Short mmCIF file of C-alpha atoms in Angstrom, two decimals:
data_model
loop_
_atom_site.label_atom_id
_atom_site.label_comp_id
_atom_site.label_asym_id
_atom_site.label_seq_id
_atom_site.Cartn_x
_atom_site.Cartn_y
_atom_site.Cartn_z
CA MET D 1 21.70 -19.00 22.46
CA GLU D 2 18.87 -16.41 22.29
CA ARG D 3 18.33 -14.97 18.72
CA TYR D 4 17.11 -11.19 18.46
CA PRO D 5 15.67 -9.59 15.51
CA GLU D 6 18.20 -7.84 13.07
CA SER D 7 15.87 -5.54 11.16
CA ILE D 8 13.15 -3.17 12.43
CA GLU D 9 10.63 -4.99 10.34
CA GLU D 10 11.58 -8.37 11.72
CA LEU D 11 11.11 -6.87 15.38
CA LYS D 12 7.88 -5.47 14.45
CA SER D 13 6.57 -8.67 13.31
CA ILE D 14 7.64 -10.31 16.47
CA VAL D 15 6.29 -7.74 19.13
CA CYS D 16 3.01 -7.33 17.10
CA ALA D 17 2.42 -10.97 16.46
CA ALA D 18 -1.24 -11.89 17.72
CA SER D 19 -0.49 -11.39 21.66
CA ARG D 20 1.74 -14.25 22.18
CA LEU D 21 4.44 -12.47 23.91
CA LYS D 22 4.02 -10.78 27.47
CA PHE D 23 4.28 -7.10 27.71
CA VAL D 24 7.54 -7.18 29.69
CA THR D 25 9.18 -9.59 26.85
CA LYS D 26 8.06 -7.17 24.30
CA VAL D 27 9.82 -4.28 25.89
CA LEU D 28 12.97 -6.33 26.61
CA TYR D 29 12.88 -7.14 22.76
CA CYS D 30 12.69 -3.61 21.89
CA LEU D 31 15.22 -2.35 24.27
CA ARG D 32 17.71 -5.26 23.02
CA PHE D 33 17.37 -3.88 19.56
CA THR D 34 17.79 -0.18 20.26
CA GLN D 35 20.77 -1.24 22.14
CA ASN D 36 22.35 -2.48 19.00
CA HIS D 37 20.66 -0.05 16.60
CA PRO D 38 20.47 3.46 18.67
CA GLU D 39 19.35 5.19 15.48
CA TYR D 40 15.99 3.80 16.04
CA ASN D 41 15.50 5.06 19.73
CA GLU D 42 13.04 7.75 18.81
CA GLN D 43 10.91 5.59 16.33
CA ILE D 44 10.59 2.53 18.79
CA GLY D 45 10.48 4.66 21.94
CA CYS D 46 12.79 3.02 24.55
CA CYS D 47 16.46 2.62 25.07
CA TRP D 48 18.84 1.67 27.96
CA TYR D 49 20.10 4.37 30.48
CA LEU D 50 23.65 4.47 31.12
CA ASP D 51 23.58 2.48 34.27
CA GLY D 52 21.98 -0.64 32.22
CA GLU D 53 19.55 -1.10 35.06
CA SER D 54 17.03 1.47 34.08
CA PHE D 55 15.82 2.63 30.85
CA LEU D 56 14.30 5.64 29.04
CA VAL D 57 10.84 5.38 27.48
CA ASN D 58 8.30 7.45 25.62
CA SER D 59 5.00 6.07 26.00
CA GLY D 60 3.35 7.70 22.88
CA ALA D 61 6.24 6.29 20.64
CA LEU D 62 6.36 2.67 22.29
CA GLY D 63 2.68 2.38 22.17
CA ALA D 64 2.55 3.53 18.73
CA PHE D 65 5.16 0.92 17.85
CA LEU D 66 3.46 -1.92 19.62
CA ASP D 67 -0.04 -0.86 18.58
CA LEU D 68 -1.25 -0.05 21.89
CA LYS D 69 -2.40 3.20 23.56
CA SER D 70 -0.11 5.37 25.57
CA ASN D 71 -2.01 5.02 28.63
CA SER D 72 -2.00 1.33 28.26
CA ILE D 73 1.77 1.22 28.04
CA ASN D 74 1.84 3.25 31.49
CA THR D 75 -0.53 0.94 33.20
CA ASN D 76 1.28 -2.14 31.89
CA PHE D 77 4.49 -0.66 33.50
CA ARG D 78 2.83 0.20 36.92
CA GLU D 79 1.11 -3.34 37.00
CA HIS D 80 4.58 -4.98 36.44
CA GLY D 81 6.39 -2.79 39.04
CA PHE D 82 8.17 -0.68 36.66
CA GLN D 83 8.56 2.66 38.93
CA VAL D 84 9.44 6.10 37.36
CA GLN D 85 12.80 7.41 38.55
CA LYS D 86 13.41 10.95 39.39
CA GLY D 87 16.66 12.44 38.80
CA ASP D 88 18.29 15.92 38.35
CA LYS D 89 20.56 15.39 35.68
CA VAL D 90 19.37 15.18 31.85
CA PRO D 91 20.96 12.09 30.28
CA PRO D 92 22.80 12.61 27.22
CA GLU D 93 20.75 10.23 25.11
CA LEU D 94 17.72 12.53 25.92
CA LEU D 95 19.53 15.82 24.79
CA GLU D 96 19.91 14.55 21.26
CA MET D 97 16.00 13.37 20.81
CA SER D 98 13.61 15.69 19.33
CA ASN D 99 10.74 14.95 21.61
CA ARG D 100 11.44 15.21 25.23
CA ASN D 101 8.48 13.53 26.50
CA TRP D 102 10.58 10.95 28.02
CA LYS D 103 10.57 9.08 31.58
CA LYS D 104 13.13 6.92 33.33
CA ARG D 105 11.74 3.58 34.65
CA LYS D 106 13.40 0.86 36.61
CA ALA D 107 11.99 -2.64 37.46
CA THR D 108 11.29 -2.95 41.03
CA ILE D 109 10.65 -6.84 40.90
CA GLY D 110 12.59 -9.87 39.11
CA ASN D 111 15.59 -9.38 37.05
CA PHE D 112 15.34 -6.84 34.37
CA ASN D 113 18.38 -5.16 33.10
CA ARG D 114 20.59 -4.96 30.09
CA ASN D 115 21.96 -8.56 30.59
CA SER D 116 18.46 -10.17 31.28
CA SER D 117 17.32 -12.96 29.16
CA ILE D 118 13.86 -13.62 27.50
CA ALA D 119 13.23 -16.03 30.40
CA ASP D 120 13.84 -13.47 32.74
CA ALA D 121 11.35 -11.14 31.32
CA ASP D 122 8.80 -13.73 31.02
CA SER D 123 9.04 -14.68 34.79
CA ILE D 124 8.06 -11.16 35.65
CA GLY D 125 4.65 -11.12 36.76
CA LEU D 126 2.20 -8.53 37.91
CA VAL D 127 2.60 -6.62 41.33
CA ASP D 128 0.66 -8.28 44.01
CA SER D 129 -2.07 -5.61 44.92
CA SER D 130 -2.07 -6.63 48.50
CA LYS D 131 1.40 -5.61 49.06
CA LYS D 132 0.84 -2.16 48.03
CA ASP D 133 1.08 0.62 50.52
CA GLN D 134 -2.71 1.50 51.06
CA THR D 135 -3.76 4.58 53.38
CA PRO D 136 -6.06 3.56 56.11
CA GLU D 137 -9.75 4.59 55.26
CA LYS D 138 -12.05 6.51 57.50
CA PRO D 139 -15.28 4.91 58.20
CA VAL D 140 -17.33 7.64 56.00
CA GLN D 141 -14.74 7.08 53.20
CA LYS D 142 -15.50 3.60 53.18
CA GLN D 143 -19.25 3.91 53.02
CA PHE D 144 -18.75 6.35 50.20
CA ILE D 145 -16.65 3.91 48.22
CA SER D 146 -19.20 0.99 48.75
CA ILE D 147 -21.99 3.06 47.33
CA PHE D 148 -20.03 3.26 43.99
CA GLN D 149 -18.85 -0.18 43.99
CA ASN D 150 -22.22 -1.66 44.37
CA LYS D 151 -23.48 0.52 41.34
CA PRO D 152 -23.09 -1.84 38.12
CA LYS D 153 -20.60 -0.24 35.71
CA PRO D 154 -21.87 0.82 32.16
CA VAL D 155 -21.23 -1.65 29.39
CA GLU D 156 -18.54 -0.15 27.35
CA PRO D 157 -18.76 -0.52 23.54
CA ALA D 158 -16.07 -3.00 22.02
CA PRO D 159 -13.13 -1.35 20.55
CA PRO D 160 -13.22 -1.20 16.84
CA PRO D 161 -11.04 -4.09 15.25
CA LYS D 162 -7.51 -3.12 14.24
CA ILE D 163 -7.06 -2.07 10.71
CA GLN D 164 -4.82 -5.16 9.98
CA ASN D 165 -6.46 -7.79 12.06
CA ALA D 166 -7.15 -9.70 8.61
CA LEU D 167 -3.78 -9.29 7.53
CA ASP D 168 -1.98 -10.30 10.79
CA GLU D 169 -4.32 -13.36 11.03
CA PHE D 170 -3.21 -14.24 7.31
CA PHE D 171 0.69 -13.83 8.19
CA LYS D 172 0.15 -15.23 11.64
CA ILE D 173 2.72 -18.26 10.77
CA SER D 174 4.64 -17.32 7.64
CA ASP D 175 8.12 -16.84 6.50
CA LYS D 176 7.01 -14.38 4.02
CA LEU D 177 6.86 -11.30 6.36
CA HIS D 178 8.27 -9.36 3.39
CA GLN D 179 5.11 -9.54 1.42
CA LYS D 180 2.89 -8.21 4.81
CA ILE D 181 5.50 -5.25 5.05
CA SER D 182 4.94 -4.56 1.26
CA ILE D 183 0.92 -4.41 1.77
CA GLU D 184 1.30 -2.22 4.96
CA HIS D 185 3.42 0.37 2.90
CA MET D 186 0.80 0.38 -0.10
CA LEU D 187 -1.76 0.89 2.53
CA LEU D 188 -0.38 4.02 4.00
CA GLU D 189 -0.13 5.77 0.71
CA MET D 190 -3.81 5.22 0.06
CA PRO D 191 -6.32 8.04 0.94
CA LEU D 192 -8.73 5.76 2.73
CA ASP D 193 -9.98 5.93 6.32
CA ASP D 194 -9.63 3.10 8.84
CA ALA D 195 -12.93 1.36 8.00
CA GLU D 196 -12.45 1.30 4.34
CA LYS D 197 -8.90 0.02 4.68
CA ASN D 198 -10.26 -2.64 6.95
CA LYS D 199 -12.89 -3.66 4.77
CA LEU D 200 -10.41 -3.71 1.74
CA LEU D 201 -7.99 -5.93 3.63
CA SER D 202 -10.89 -8.24 4.86
CA ASP D 203 -11.98 -8.42 1.02
CA ILE D 204 -8.52 -9.31 -0.35
CA VAL D 205 -7.83 -11.93 2.28
CA SER D 206 -11.28 -13.38 1.64
CA GLN D 207 -11.12 -13.59 -2.14
CA TRP D 208 -7.33 -15.08 -2.03
CA LYS D 209 -8.39 -17.82 0.56
CA GLN D 210 -11.41 -18.57 -1.51
CA ALA D 211 -9.23 -19.08 -4.43
CA PHE D 212 -6.05 -20.35 -3.10
CA GLY D 213 -6.71 -21.32 0.56
CA ILE D 214 -3.92 -20.26 2.96
CA ASN D 215 -1.07 -20.69 0.44
CA GLN D 216 0.74 -17.09 0.12
CA SER D 217 2.31 -18.12 -3.17
CA VAL D 218 0.77 -20.02 -6.10
CA PRO D 219 1.64 -21.29 -9.52
CA ALA D 220 0.93 -18.28 -11.80
CA CYS D 221 -0.87 -20.26 -14.74
CA GLN D 222 -3.22 -21.86 -12.22
CA ALA D 223 -3.63 -18.55 -10.51
CA VAL D 224 -4.55 -16.74 -13.78
CA GLU D 225 -7.26 -19.38 -14.80
CA ASN D 226 -8.55 -19.63 -11.25
CA LEU D 227 -9.08 -15.79 -10.97
CA ILE D 228 -10.50 -15.46 -14.58
CA PRO D 229 -12.38 -18.62 -15.06
CA ASP D 230 -14.11 -19.65 -18.50
CA THR D 231 -17.67 -18.55 -18.35
CA PRO D 232 -20.51 -18.33 -21.03
CA LYS D 233 -21.14 -14.66 -20.19
CA ARG D 234 -18.21 -13.76 -22.25
CA SER D 235 -16.25 -15.04 -25.35
CA LYS D 236 -13.11 -17.23 -25.05
CA TYR D 237 -11.31 -14.71 -26.61
CA LEU D 238 -12.04 -11.96 -24.06
CA THR D 239 -11.62 -14.36 -21.42
CA PHE D 240 -8.08 -15.16 -22.68
CA GLN D 241 -7.11 -11.36 -23.45
CA MET D 242 -8.19 -10.84 -19.80
CA ARG D 243 -5.91 -13.09 -18.62
CA VAL D 244 -2.95 -11.89 -20.75
CA ASN D 245 -3.79 -8.46 -19.52
CA LEU D 246 -3.55 -9.63 -15.96
CA VAL D 247 -0.11 -11.23 -16.38
CA TYR D 248 1.08 -8.02 -17.91
CA LEU D 249 -0.41 -5.67 -15.26
CA ILE D 250 1.12 -7.68 -12.53
CA TYR D 251 4.35 -8.84 -13.91
CA GLN D 252 5.38 -5.73 -15.59
CA ASP D 253 4.48 -3.69 -12.56
CA PRO D 254 7.89 -1.90 -11.63
CA SER D 255 6.83 -2.18 -7.81
CA ALA D 256 6.30 -6.06 -7.98
CA SER D 257 7.82 -7.90 -5.28
CA SER D 258 9.45 -10.63 -7.68
CA GLN D 259 10.00 -11.05 -11.30
CA SER D 260 10.05 -14.81 -12.61
CA VAL D 261 12.60 -15.59 -15.60
CA SER D 262 9.69 -17.38 -17.20
CA LEU D 263 6.72 -15.53 -15.86
CA MET D 264 3.98 -18.19 -16.42
CA GLN D 265 6.30 -20.88 -14.88
CA GLY D 266 6.75 -18.58 -11.94
CA ASN D 267 4.44 -17.80 -8.93
CA LEU D 268 1.91 -15.32 -8.21
CA ASN D 269 2.29 -14.11 -4.63
CA PHE D 270 -0.27 -12.77 -2.25
CA ASP D 271 1.13 -9.13 -2.13
CA GLN D 272 1.14 -8.75 -6.13
CA PHE D 273 -2.59 -9.74 -5.96
CA ALA D 274 -3.36 -7.44 -3.23
CA LYS D 275 -1.76 -4.57 -5.21
CA PHE D 276 -3.78 -5.67 -8.27
CA TYR D 277 -7.14 -5.91 -6.27
CA VAL D 278 -7.12 -2.29 -4.78
CA ARG D 279 -6.89 -0.98 -8.45
CA TYR D 280 -9.34 -3.41 -10.32
CA GLY D 281 -11.00 -5.46 -7.58
CA HIS D 282 -11.56 -8.87 -8.31
CA PRO D 283 -11.17 -9.74 -12.26
CA SER D 284 -14.40 -11.33 -12.56
CA ASN D 285 -17.42 -10.82 -14.91
CA ASP D 286 -17.91 -7.02 -15.45
CA SER D 287 -14.90 -6.07 -13.59
CA LEU D 288 -12.69 -2.87 -14.13
CA LEU D 289 -10.13 -5.10 -15.78
CA GLU D 290 -12.56 -6.30 -18.34
CA GLN D 291 -13.86 -2.83 -19.13
CA LEU D 292 -10.35 -1.90 -19.97
CA THR D 293 -9.73 -4.74 -22.28
CA VAL D 294 -10.18 -5.27 -25.82
CA VAL D 295 -9.60 -8.29 -28.19
CA PRO D 296 -7.71 -7.41 -31.31
CA GLN D 297 -9.84 -7.80 -34.14
CA ILE D 298 -7.71 -9.83 -36.71
CA VAL D 299 -8.64 -13.06 -37.66
CA SER D 300 -5.02 -14.50 -37.56
CA ASP D 301 -5.02 -13.18 -34.06
CA MET D 302 -7.90 -15.43 -33.22
CA GLU D 303 -6.03 -18.53 -34.58
CA SER D 304 -2.89 -17.77 -32.54
CA ILE D 305 -5.22 -17.13 -29.44
CA ASP D 306 -6.69 -20.59 -29.99
CA ASP D 307 -3.10 -22.21 -29.91
CA ALA D 308 -2.46 -20.05 -26.72
CA LEU D 309 -5.71 -21.30 -25.16
CA ASN D 310 -4.67 -24.89 -25.93
CA GLU D 311 -1.22 -24.51 -24.56
CA ALA D 312 -2.48 -22.39 -21.47
CA ASN D 313 0.28 -19.75 -22.81
CA TYR D 314 -0.54 -16.31 -21.41
CA ASP D 315 2.60 -14.72 -22.43
CA ASP D 316 1.27 -12.85 -25.18
CA ASP D 317 0.49 -9.04 -26.25
CA ALA D 318 -1.54 -6.96 -23.85
CA SER D 319 -4.27 -5.30 -25.51
CA PHE D 320 -6.20 -2.35 -23.98
CA ILE D 321 -8.71 0.42 -25.00
CA ASN D 322 -7.21 3.21 -26.75
CA GLY D 323 -5.70 5.80 -24.24
CA PHE D 324 -4.90 3.20 -21.67
CA ILE D 325 -1.07 2.63 -21.25
CA PRO D 326 -0.64 1.45 -17.58
CA HIS D 327 2.99 1.10 -16.89
CA SER D 328 4.32 4.34 -18.69
CA HIS D 329 6.35 6.92 -16.95
CA LYS D 330 4.83 10.43 -16.81
CA ASN D 331 7.70 12.26 -18.92
CA GLU D 332 7.53 9.72 -21.56
CA ILE D 333 3.64 9.82 -21.97
CA THR D 334 3.26 13.56 -21.71
CA GLN D 335 5.62 13.96 -24.51
CA LYS D 336 3.94 11.58 -26.58
CA VAL D 337 0.40 13.04 -26.12
CA TRP D 338 2.04 16.40 -26.79
CA ASN D 339 3.66 15.58 -29.80
CA SER D 340 0.84 13.30 -31.35
CA PRO D 341 -0.93 15.14 -34.25
CA VAL D 342 -3.94 12.75 -33.48
CA HIS D 343 -4.06 11.78 -29.94
CA SER D 344 -5.21 13.92 -27.15
CA TRP D 345 -5.28 12.02 -23.89
CA ALA D 346 -3.83 8.96 -22.25
CA LEU D 347 -4.36 7.05 -19.02
CA ILE D 348 -1.77 5.33 -16.74
CA HIS D 349 -1.07 3.80 -13.17
CA SER D 350 -0.31 6.34 -10.39
CA LYS D 351 2.52 5.58 -7.96
CA THR D 352 -0.33 5.59 -5.32
CA ALA D 353 -2.01 1.67 -5.60
CA ASN D 354 -5.67 2.75 -5.98
CA LYS D 355 -5.00 5.77 -8.37
CA PHE D 356 -4.68 6.58 -11.91
CA VAL D 357 -3.31 9.70 -13.83
CA LEU D 358 -5.07 11.04 -16.93
CA TYR D 359 -3.00 13.32 -18.91
CA CYS D 360 -4.72 15.50 -21.78
CA LYS D 361 -3.69 17.96 -24.14
CA SER D 362 -5.24 21.39 -24.47
CA ASP D 363 -3.14 24.59 -24.79
CA GLN D 364 -0.97 22.77 -22.35
CA ILE D 365 -0.88 19.23 -20.89
CA LEU D 366 -3.26 18.78 -18.15
CA GLN D 367 -3.03 16.23 -15.47
CA LEU D 368 -6.06 14.83 -13.32
CA TYR D 369 -5.77 12.18 -10.62
CA ILE D 370 -8.50 9.43 -10.56
CA THR D 371 -9.26 7.50 -7.43
CA VAL D 372 -10.63 3.96 -7.37
CA ASN D 373 -12.34 2.84 -4.09
CA ILE D 374 -12.96 -0.95 -4.45
CA ALA D 375 -14.34 -1.06 -0.83
CA THR D 376 -16.79 1.61 -1.20
CA ILE D 377 -20.45 0.77 -0.18
CA ASP D 378 -21.83 2.84 -2.86
CA PRO D 379 -20.78 1.40 -6.23
CA LYS D 380 -21.72 4.29 -7.99
CA ASN D 381 -18.68 6.08 -6.37
CA ARG D 382 -16.29 3.32 -7.10
CA ILE D 383 -14.21 5.64 -9.49
CA THR D 384 -14.06 9.25 -8.60
CA VAL D 385 -12.54 12.68 -9.49
CA LYS D 386 -12.51 15.92 -8.28
CA PHE D 387 -14.55 19.00 -9.62
CA GLY D 388 -13.01 21.86 -7.70
CA ASN D 389 -14.24 21.27 -4.09
CA ASP D 390 -16.71 18.60 -5.30
CA ILE D 391 -16.19 15.00 -5.92
CA LYS D 392 -18.13 13.12 -8.82
CA GLY D 393 -18.08 9.48 -9.04
CA THR D 394 -19.19 6.60 -11.58
CA SER D 395 -19.35 3.00 -11.21
CA ASP D 396 -17.45 2.15 -14.37
CA TRP D 397 -14.67 3.52 -16.60
CA LYS D 398 -17.43 4.13 -19.71
CA SER D 399 -19.35 6.52 -17.50
CA LEU D 400 -16.28 8.21 -16.22
CA PHE D 401 -15.05 8.83 -19.90
CA GLN D 402 -18.46 10.13 -20.69
CA LEU D 403 -18.34 12.31 -17.62
CA LEU D 404 -14.97 13.78 -18.90
CA SER D 405 -16.04 14.13 -22.43
CA LEU D 406 -13.07 11.99 -23.50
CA PRO D 407 -13.33 10.96 -27.21
CA SER D 408 -12.34 7.35 -27.53
CA ASP D 409 -10.59 7.67 -30.81
CA LYS D 410 -8.34 10.32 -29.34
CA GLY D 411 -6.76 8.02 -26.77
CA LEU D 412 -2.90 7.18 -27.37
CA GLN D 413 -2.87 3.71 -28.47
CA LEU D 414 -0.56 1.11 -26.67
CA ALA D 415 2.04 -0.67 -28.97
CA PRO D 416 1.93 -4.27 -28.90
CA VAL D 417 3.63 -5.23 -25.49
CA SER D 418 4.47 -8.68 -25.28
CA ILE D 419 6.53 -10.04 -22.08
CA PRO D 420 9.85 -10.89 -23.22
CA CYS D 421 11.44 -14.38 -22.70
CA VAL D 422 14.42 -14.15 -20.63
CA LYS D 423 17.60 -16.75 -21.35
CA GLU D 424 20.10 -17.31 -18.83
CA ILE D 425 23.59 -17.12 -20.24
CA GLY D 426 27.07 -17.15 -19.11
CA ALA D 427 29.34 -13.89 -19.37
CA ASP D 428 30.96 -15.41 -22.71
CA GLU D 429 27.67 -15.25 -24.53
CA ILE D 430 26.91 -11.63 -24.00
CA ASN D 431 26.62 -9.76 -27.36
CA VAL D 432 24.66 -6.55 -26.95
CA ASP D 433 24.45 -4.26 -30.16
CA THR D 434 24.47 -0.64 -29.38
CA PRO D 435 21.05 0.66 -30.06
CA LYS D 436 20.84 3.60 -32.47
CA ASN D 437 19.98 7.18 -31.17
CA SER D 438 16.29 7.32 -31.43
CA VAL D 439 15.77 10.69 -29.73
CA GLN D 440 13.60 12.85 -31.85
CA THR D 441 14.33 16.62 -32.28
CA THR D 442 11.66 19.06 -32.51
CA PRO D 443 11.47 22.65 -34.01
CA SER D 444 12.81 25.03 -31.65
CA GLY D 445 11.09 28.51 -30.81
CA SER D 446 8.01 27.13 -28.68
CA GLN D 447 7.32 25.56 -25.44
CA MET D 448 5.27 23.13 -23.80
CA LEU D 449 3.46 23.98 -20.52
CA PHE D 450 2.72 21.39 -18.14
CA LEU D 451 0.24 22.01 -15.15
CA THR D 452 0.56 19.93 -12.12
CA PRO D 453 -2.00 19.57 -9.47
CA ASP D 454 -0.52 22.04 -7.36
CA SER D 455 -0.65 24.51 -10.17
CA GLN D 456 3.06 24.66 -10.65
CA THR D 457 4.03 25.15 -14.50
CA TYR D 458 7.19 23.48 -16.01
CA GLN D 459 8.78 24.15 -19.41
CA THR D 460 10.41 21.76 -21.72
CA ASP D 461 11.57 21.93 -25.15
CA SER D 462 8.78 20.75 -27.64
CA GLN D 463 6.55 21.78 -30.46
CA PHE D 464 2.70 22.29 -29.98
CA SER D 465 0.33 22.37 -32.51
CA ILE D 466 -3.61 22.32 -31.72
CA SER D 467 -4.81 19.52 -33.73
CA ASN D 468 -8.22 19.21 -32.06
CA ASN D 469 -10.62 21.40 -29.78
CA PHE D 470 -10.38 19.46 -26.74
CA SER D 471 -12.62 20.38 -23.49
CA PHE D 472 -14.12 18.87 -20.45
CA GLU D 473 -17.68 19.06 -20.14
CA GLY D 474 -18.70 20.55 -17.03
CA TRP D 475 -15.27 21.88 -16.20
CA SER D 476 -15.37 25.33 -17.93
CA GLN D 477 -15.88 27.15 -14.93
CA HIS D 478 -12.49 26.28 -13.58
CA GLN D 479 -10.72 27.69 -16.68
CA ALA D 480 -8.62 30.94 -15.98
CA ASP D 481 -6.25 32.48 -18.80
CA SER D 482 -6.47 29.14 -20.72
CA GLN D 483 -5.16 26.97 -17.71
CA PHE D 484 -7.24 24.45 -16.01
CA ASN D 485 -6.54 23.55 -12.36
CA PHE D 486 -7.08 20.21 -11.05
CA TYR D 487 -6.60 19.30 -7.40
CA ASP D 488 -5.12 16.04 -6.23
#
């Protein structure tokens, strides 16, 4: 019995897999899916007509779903004998669709209908051109045509490679297509052009294969030590702390594809590595991860690090530079910055995989998006911010903080964050203490202004007291009525 995909993701992976299926077979897969899931008619671009013999098709939508151009869709239909059917009645399916650019087609050769099998679709070949109706040519027409037939055709440049060629090849034979889908969704949100995305994907796949081969999931401890090896270029304590921070950044990520009960006994998945890579690059020497990592300056910590190194245990406290608190929520971090009498800024992860968000305290909370482009060919613009209509870039975090005049001692500090050990128990062992209400109250009579990139202002109850004169060097020209405008 033939098995058909049950989800649109599974359908997409089948019909777009390395050209292993014939065009007609791909169409049958799509028609069979929309027959069972009519809510996807417009997205996929085809559905059976009432008679079960002909079908409706939107070449643009179907081409987008199959990663083919719309004119290629029409050409394939003609070459396989699927003719456009004329009619004076608008089918009810078409009336419900927002895009009316649909045609009704029907197969003129082979067995292709609602009850056809995959074998039936595979058996449909190209229409024999010798059987096509041709109008007899006049002598002059023949002579005219022969002139152009003998003229050499210009060589057309090869089409650019698909953005996802590297990804498609890596997941060609895999049972972990959910990882591929996760990476595809991540790329859609990133403000990069096709060439940059293509290079980024190629780099990610290349770095992973170099370290772990074609495996799409590897033991976490092995992965961490492979990605951040021991080297005389840095101290063993910095190497250890970078490994700890790598574990924290990947496994404490709310969008991580999987969480292990014991993190260092679990696995590192390819999609987790990809999401880390687009924000930090490869965690090698002088990487963005190393620039944000600090070793705690406490002798007792060094002794515990020695023990942890001997045991290859990286479930320890993450330690970053002041101001960097990666996984914090916007509301939580803005309240902390606003209420702190000492600290005036904090840097966190954005929801977009290659972005960070900077929050600063002036006479209101200022929000600035910072973009990281690991795939850029210009290392001086690896980290960029917008200054009005201009873009300024740096190659490292230290240079960016200097560009923004961020005082290092004013960055909000990250409390010790160790990854908790989770114990699996039965229901009879549950004993949860009710936490005390720790919500802090603030004096009334004042408000916090929160300025977002679209210049909307939100108000929340909080007390504000200017504890330092904070400013951005080079941005004073954008100040108006004591408010800065930043653009995403």
